[in-house]
CSV table of N, CA and C in Angstrom, one decimal:
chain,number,residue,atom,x,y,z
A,249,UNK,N,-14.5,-17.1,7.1
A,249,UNK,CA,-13.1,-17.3,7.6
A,249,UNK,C,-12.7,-16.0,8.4
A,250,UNK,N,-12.1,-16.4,9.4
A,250,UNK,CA,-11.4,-15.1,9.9
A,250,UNK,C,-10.4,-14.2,8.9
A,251,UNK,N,-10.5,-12.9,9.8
A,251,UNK,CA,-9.6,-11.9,9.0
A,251,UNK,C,-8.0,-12.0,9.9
A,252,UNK,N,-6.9,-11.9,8.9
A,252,UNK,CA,-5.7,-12.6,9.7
A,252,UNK,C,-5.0,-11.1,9.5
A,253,UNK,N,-4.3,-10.5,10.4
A,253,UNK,CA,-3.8,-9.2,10.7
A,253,UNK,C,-2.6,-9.4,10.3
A,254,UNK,N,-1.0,-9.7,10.1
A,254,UNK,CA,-0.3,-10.2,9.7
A,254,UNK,C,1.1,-8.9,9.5
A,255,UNK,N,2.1,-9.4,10.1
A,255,UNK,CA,3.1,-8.5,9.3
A,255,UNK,C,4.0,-9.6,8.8
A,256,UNK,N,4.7,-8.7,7.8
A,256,UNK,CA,5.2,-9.6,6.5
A,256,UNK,C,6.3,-10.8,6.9
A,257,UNK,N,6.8,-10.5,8.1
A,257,UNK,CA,7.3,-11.6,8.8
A,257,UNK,C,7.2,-13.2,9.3
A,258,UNK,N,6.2,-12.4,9.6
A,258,UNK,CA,5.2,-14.0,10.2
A,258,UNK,C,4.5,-14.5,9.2
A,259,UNK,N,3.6,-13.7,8.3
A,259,UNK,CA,3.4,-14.1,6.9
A,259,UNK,C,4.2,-15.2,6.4
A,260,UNK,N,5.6,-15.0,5.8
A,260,UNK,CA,6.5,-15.8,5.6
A,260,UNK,C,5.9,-17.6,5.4
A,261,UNK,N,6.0,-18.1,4.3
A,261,UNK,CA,5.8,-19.3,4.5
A,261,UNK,C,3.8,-19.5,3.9
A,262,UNK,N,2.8,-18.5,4.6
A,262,UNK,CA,1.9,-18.6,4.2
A,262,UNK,C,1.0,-17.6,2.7
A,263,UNK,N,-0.1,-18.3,2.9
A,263,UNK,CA,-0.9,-17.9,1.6
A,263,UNK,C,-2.1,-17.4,2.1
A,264,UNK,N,-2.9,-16.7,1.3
A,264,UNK,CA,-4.5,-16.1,1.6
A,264,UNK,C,-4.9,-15.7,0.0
A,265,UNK,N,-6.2,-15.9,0.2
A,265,UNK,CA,-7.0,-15.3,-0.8
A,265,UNK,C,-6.7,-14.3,-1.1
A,266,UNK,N,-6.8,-12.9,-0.6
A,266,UNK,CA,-6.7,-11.8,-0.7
A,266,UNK,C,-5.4,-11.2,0.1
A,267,UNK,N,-4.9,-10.4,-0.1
A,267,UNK,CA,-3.7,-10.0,0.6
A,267,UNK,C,-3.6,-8.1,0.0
A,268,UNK,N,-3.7,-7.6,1.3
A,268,UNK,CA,-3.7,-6.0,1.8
A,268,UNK,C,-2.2,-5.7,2.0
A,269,UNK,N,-1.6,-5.2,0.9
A,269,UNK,CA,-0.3,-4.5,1.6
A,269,UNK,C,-0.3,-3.2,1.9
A,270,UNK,N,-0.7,-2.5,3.0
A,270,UNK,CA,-1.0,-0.9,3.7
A,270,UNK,C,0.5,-0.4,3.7
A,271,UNK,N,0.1,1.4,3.6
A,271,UNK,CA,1.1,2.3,3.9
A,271,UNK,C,2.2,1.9,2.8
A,272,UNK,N,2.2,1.7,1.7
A,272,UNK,CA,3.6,1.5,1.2
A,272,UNK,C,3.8,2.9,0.5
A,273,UNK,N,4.8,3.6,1.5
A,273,UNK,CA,5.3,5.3,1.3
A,273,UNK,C,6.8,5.2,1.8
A,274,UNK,N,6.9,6.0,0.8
A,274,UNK,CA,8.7,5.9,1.0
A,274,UNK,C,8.7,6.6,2.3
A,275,UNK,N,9.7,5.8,3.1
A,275,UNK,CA,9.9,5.7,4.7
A,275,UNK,C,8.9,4.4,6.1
A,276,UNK,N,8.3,3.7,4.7
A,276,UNK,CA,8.0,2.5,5.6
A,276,UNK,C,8.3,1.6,5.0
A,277,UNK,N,8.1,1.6,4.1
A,277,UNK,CA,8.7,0.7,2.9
A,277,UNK,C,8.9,1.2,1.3
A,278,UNK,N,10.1,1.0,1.4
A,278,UNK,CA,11.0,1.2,2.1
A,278,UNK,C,11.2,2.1,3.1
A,279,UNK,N,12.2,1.2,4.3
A,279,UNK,CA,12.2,2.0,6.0
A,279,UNK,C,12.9,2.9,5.7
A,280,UNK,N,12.7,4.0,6.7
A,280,UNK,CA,13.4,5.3,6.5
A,280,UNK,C,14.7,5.0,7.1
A,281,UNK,N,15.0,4.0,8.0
A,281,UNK,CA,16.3,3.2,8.0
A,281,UNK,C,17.1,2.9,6.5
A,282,UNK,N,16.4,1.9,5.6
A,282,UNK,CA,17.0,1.9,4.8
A,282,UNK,C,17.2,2.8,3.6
A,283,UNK,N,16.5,3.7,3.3
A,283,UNK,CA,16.6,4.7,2.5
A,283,UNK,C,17.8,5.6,3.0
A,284,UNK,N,18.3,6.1,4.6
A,284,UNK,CA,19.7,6.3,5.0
A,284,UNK,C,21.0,5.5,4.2
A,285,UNK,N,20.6,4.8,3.7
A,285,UNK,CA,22.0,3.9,3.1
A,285,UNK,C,22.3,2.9,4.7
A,286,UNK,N,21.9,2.8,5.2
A,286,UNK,CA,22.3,1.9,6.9
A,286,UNK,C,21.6,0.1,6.7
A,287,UNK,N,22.5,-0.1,7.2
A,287,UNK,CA,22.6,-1.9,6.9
A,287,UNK,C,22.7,-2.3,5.4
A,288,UNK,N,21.6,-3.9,5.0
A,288,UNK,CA,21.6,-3.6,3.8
A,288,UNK,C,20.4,-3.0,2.7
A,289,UNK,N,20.1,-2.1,3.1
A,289,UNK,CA,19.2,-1.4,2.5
A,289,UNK,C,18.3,-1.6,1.3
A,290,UNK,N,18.2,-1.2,0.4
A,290,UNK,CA,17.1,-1.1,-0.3
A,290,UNK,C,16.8,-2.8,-0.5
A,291,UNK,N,17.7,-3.1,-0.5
A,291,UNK,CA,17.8,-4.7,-0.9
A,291,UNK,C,16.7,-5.8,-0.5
A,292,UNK,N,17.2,-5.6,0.6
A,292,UNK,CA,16.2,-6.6,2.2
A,292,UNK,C,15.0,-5.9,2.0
A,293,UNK,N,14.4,-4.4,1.6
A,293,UNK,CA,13.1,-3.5,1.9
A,293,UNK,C,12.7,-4.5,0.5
A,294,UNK,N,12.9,-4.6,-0.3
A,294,UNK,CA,12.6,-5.2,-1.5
A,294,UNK,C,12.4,-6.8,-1.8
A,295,UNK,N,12.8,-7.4,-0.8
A,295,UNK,CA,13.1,-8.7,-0.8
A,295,UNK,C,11.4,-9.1,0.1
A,296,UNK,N,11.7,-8.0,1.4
A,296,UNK,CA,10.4,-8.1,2.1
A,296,UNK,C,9.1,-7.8,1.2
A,297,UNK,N,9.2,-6.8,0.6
A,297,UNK,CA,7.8,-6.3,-0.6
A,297,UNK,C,7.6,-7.6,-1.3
A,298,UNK,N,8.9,-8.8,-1.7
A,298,UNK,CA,8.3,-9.4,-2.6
A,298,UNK,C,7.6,-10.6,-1.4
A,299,UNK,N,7.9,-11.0,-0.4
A,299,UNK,CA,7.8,-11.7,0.3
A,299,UNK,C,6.0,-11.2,0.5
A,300,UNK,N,5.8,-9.9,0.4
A,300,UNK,CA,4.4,-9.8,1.0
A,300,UNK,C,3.6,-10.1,-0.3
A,301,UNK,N,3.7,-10.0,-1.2
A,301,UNK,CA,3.2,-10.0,-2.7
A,301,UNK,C,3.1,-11.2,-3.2
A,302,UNK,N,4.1,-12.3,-3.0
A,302,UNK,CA,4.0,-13.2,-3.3
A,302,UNK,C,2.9,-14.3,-2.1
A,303,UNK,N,2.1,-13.7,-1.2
A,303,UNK,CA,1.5,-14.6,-0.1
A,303,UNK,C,0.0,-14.3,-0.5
A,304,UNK,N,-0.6,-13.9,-1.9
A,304,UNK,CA,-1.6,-13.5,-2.6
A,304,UNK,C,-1.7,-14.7,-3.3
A,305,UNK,N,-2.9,-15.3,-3.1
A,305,UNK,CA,-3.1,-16.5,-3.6
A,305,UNK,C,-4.1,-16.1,-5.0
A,306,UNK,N,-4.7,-14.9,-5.3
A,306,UNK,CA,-6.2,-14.4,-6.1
A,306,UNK,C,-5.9,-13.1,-6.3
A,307,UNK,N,-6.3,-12.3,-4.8
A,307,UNK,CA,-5.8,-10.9,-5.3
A,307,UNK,C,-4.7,-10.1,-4.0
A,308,UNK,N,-4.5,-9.3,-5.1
A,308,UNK,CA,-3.5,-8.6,-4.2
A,308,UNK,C,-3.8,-6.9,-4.4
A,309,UNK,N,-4.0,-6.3,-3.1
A,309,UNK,CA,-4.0,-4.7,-3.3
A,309,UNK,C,-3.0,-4.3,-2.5
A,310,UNK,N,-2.2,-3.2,-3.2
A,310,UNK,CA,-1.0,-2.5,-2.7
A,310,UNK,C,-1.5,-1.3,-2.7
A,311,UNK,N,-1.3,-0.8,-1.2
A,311,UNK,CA,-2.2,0.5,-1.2
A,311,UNK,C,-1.1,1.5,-0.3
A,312,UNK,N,-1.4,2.5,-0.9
A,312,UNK,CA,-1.0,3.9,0.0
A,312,UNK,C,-2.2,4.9,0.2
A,313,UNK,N,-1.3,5.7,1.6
A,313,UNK,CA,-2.8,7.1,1.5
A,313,UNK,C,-2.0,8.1,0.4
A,314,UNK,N,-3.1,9.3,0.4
A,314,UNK,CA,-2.5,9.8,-0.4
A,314,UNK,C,-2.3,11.1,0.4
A,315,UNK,N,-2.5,11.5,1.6
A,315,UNK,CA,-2.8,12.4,2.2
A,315,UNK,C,-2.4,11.3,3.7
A,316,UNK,N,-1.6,11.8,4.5
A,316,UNK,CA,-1.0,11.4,6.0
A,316,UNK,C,-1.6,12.8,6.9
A,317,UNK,N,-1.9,11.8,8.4
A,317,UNK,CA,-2.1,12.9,9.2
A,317,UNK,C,-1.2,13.5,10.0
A,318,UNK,N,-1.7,14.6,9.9
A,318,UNK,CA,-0.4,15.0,11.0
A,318,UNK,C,-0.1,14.9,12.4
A,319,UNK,N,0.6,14.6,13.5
A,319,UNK,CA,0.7,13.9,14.3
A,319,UNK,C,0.8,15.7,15.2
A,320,UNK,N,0.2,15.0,16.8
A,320,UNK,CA,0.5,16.7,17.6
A,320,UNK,C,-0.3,18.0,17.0
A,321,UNK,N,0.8,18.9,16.8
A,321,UNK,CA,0.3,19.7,16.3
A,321,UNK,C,0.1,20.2,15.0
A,322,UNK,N,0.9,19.3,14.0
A,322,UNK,CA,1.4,19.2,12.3
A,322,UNK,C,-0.2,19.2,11.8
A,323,UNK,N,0.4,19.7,9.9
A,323,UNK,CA,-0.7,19.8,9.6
A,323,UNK,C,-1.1,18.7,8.6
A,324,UNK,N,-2.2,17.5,8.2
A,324,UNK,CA,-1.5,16.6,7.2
A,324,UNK,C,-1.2,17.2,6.3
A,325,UNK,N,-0.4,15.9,5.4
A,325,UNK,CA,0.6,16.1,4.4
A,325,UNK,C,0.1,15.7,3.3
A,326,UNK,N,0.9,15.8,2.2
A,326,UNK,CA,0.8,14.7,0.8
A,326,UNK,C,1.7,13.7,1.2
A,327,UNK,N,2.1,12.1,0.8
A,327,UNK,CA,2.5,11.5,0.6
A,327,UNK,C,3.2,11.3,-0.3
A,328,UNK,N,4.8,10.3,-0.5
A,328,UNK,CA,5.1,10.1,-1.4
A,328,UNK,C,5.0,8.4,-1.7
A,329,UNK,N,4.5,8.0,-2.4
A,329,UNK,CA,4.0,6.1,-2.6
A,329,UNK,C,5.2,5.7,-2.8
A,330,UNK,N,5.2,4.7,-2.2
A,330,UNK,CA,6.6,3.8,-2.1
A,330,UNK,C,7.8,3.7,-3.4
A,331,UNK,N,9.2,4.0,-3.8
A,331,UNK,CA,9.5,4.4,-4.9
A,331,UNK,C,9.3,2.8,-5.2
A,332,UNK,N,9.2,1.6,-4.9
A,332,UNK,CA,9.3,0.2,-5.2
A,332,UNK,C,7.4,0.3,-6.3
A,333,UNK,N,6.4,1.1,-5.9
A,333,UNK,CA,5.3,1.2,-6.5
A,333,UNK,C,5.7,1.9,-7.6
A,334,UNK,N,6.3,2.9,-7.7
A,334,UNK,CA,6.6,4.1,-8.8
A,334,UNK,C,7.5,3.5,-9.9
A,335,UNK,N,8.3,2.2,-9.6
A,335,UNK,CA,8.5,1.8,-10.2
A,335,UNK,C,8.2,0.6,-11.4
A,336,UNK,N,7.0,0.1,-10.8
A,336,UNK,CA,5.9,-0.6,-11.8
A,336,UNK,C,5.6,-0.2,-12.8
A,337,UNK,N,6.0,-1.0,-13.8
A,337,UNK,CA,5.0,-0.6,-15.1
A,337,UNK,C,3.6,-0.4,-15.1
A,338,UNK,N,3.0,0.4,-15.8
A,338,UNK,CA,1.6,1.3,-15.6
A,338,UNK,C,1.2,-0.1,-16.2
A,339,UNK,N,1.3,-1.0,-17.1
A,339,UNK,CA,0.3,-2.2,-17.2
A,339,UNK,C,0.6,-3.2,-16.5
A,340,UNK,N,1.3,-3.1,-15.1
A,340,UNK,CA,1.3,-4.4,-14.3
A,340,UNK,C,0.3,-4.1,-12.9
A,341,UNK,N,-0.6,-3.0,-13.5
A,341,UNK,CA,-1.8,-3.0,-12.2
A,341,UNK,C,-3.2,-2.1,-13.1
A,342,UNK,N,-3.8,-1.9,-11.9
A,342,UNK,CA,-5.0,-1.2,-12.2
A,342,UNK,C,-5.4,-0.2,-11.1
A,343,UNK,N,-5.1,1.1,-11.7
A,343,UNK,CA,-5.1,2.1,-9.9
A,343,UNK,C,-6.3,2.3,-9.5
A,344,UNK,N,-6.9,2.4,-8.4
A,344,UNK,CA,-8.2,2.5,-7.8
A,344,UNK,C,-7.8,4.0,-7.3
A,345,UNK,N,-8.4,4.6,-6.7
A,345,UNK,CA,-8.8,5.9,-5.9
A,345,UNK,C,-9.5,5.9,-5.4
A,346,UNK,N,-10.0,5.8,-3.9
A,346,UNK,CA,-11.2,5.9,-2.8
A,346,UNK,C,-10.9,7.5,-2.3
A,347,UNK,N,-12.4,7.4,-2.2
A,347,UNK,CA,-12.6,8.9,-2.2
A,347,UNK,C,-13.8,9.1,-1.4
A,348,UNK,N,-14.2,10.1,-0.6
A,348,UNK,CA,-15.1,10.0,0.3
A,348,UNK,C,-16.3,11.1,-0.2
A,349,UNK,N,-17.0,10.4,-1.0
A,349,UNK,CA,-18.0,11.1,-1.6
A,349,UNK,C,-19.1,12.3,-1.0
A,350,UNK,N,-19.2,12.6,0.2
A,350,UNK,CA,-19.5,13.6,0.9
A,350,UNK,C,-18.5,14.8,0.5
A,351,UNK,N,-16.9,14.7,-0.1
A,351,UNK,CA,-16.2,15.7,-0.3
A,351,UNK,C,-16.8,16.3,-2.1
A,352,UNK,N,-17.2,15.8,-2.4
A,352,UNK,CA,-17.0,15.3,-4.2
A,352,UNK,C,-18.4,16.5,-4.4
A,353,UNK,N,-17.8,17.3,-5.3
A,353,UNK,CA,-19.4,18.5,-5.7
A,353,UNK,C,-20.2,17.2,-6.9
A,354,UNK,N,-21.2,17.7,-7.0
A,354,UNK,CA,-22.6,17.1,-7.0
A,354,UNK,C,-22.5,16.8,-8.5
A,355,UNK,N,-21.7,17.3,-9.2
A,355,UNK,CA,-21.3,16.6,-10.7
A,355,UNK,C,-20.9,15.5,-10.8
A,356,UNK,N,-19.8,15.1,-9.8
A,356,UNK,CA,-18.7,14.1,-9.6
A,356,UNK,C,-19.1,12.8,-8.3
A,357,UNK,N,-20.3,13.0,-8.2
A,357,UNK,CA,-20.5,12.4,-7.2
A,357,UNK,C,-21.2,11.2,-8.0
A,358,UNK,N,-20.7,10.1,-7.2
A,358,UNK,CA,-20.9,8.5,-7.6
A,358,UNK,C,-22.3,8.3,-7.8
A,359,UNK,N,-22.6,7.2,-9.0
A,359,UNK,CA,-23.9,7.2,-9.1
A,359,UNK,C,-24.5,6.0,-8.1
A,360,UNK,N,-26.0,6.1,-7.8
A,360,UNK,CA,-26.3,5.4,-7.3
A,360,UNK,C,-26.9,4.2,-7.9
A,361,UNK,N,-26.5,2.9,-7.0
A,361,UNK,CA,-27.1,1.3,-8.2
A,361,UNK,C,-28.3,1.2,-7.3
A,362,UNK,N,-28.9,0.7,-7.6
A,362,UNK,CA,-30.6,0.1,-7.3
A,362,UNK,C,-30.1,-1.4,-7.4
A,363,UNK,N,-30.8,-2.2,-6.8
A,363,UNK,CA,-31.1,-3.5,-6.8
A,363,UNK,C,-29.7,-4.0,-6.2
């Protein structure tokens, strides 16, 4: 099956096996608009999160970076994960960490499967 690109808008109404929700850092989601206190803020940012969460038919991964780059001449940053994630209870998920094992010293480096 194709891979369906989607923002939570047009989503609206549909379903998928798997469902990717990217970048969720405070100031995209919630928008750095609403975090201003401007319109109706956290409200609608949260309304939309559930709209994306609920179009998970199996699974659902809610992902942030942990590390942003920096744009021009900046240097990357840390991130802060969306406060709507921060506020999950620690048993309503299971955290992953991807990591780029070329960085990782030779203790910590992932084991290799055969077969």
């Amino acid at each position: 099956p194709p891979l369906v690109i989607s923002t939570i808008h047009s989503a609206k109404g549909l379903e998928f096996h798997a469902v990717f929700v990217l970048e969720l850092l405070d100031g995209v989601l919630p928008s750095a608009f609403a975090l201003r206190g401007e319109g109706d803020g956290l409200d609608e940012e949260l309304r939309l999160l559930y709209v994306a969460v609920t179009r998970a038919a199996r699974q659902l991964f809610l992902c942030h970076p942990t590390v942003g780059a920096g744009r021009g001449w900046g240097a990357d940053f840390y991130t802060n994960p969306s406060r709507f994630l921060t506020a999950l209870p620690e048993n309503a998920y299971e955290p992953w960490r991807l990591v780029d094992s070329r960085t990782l010293p030779a203790a910590d480096s992932p084991k290799q499967l055969n077969g």
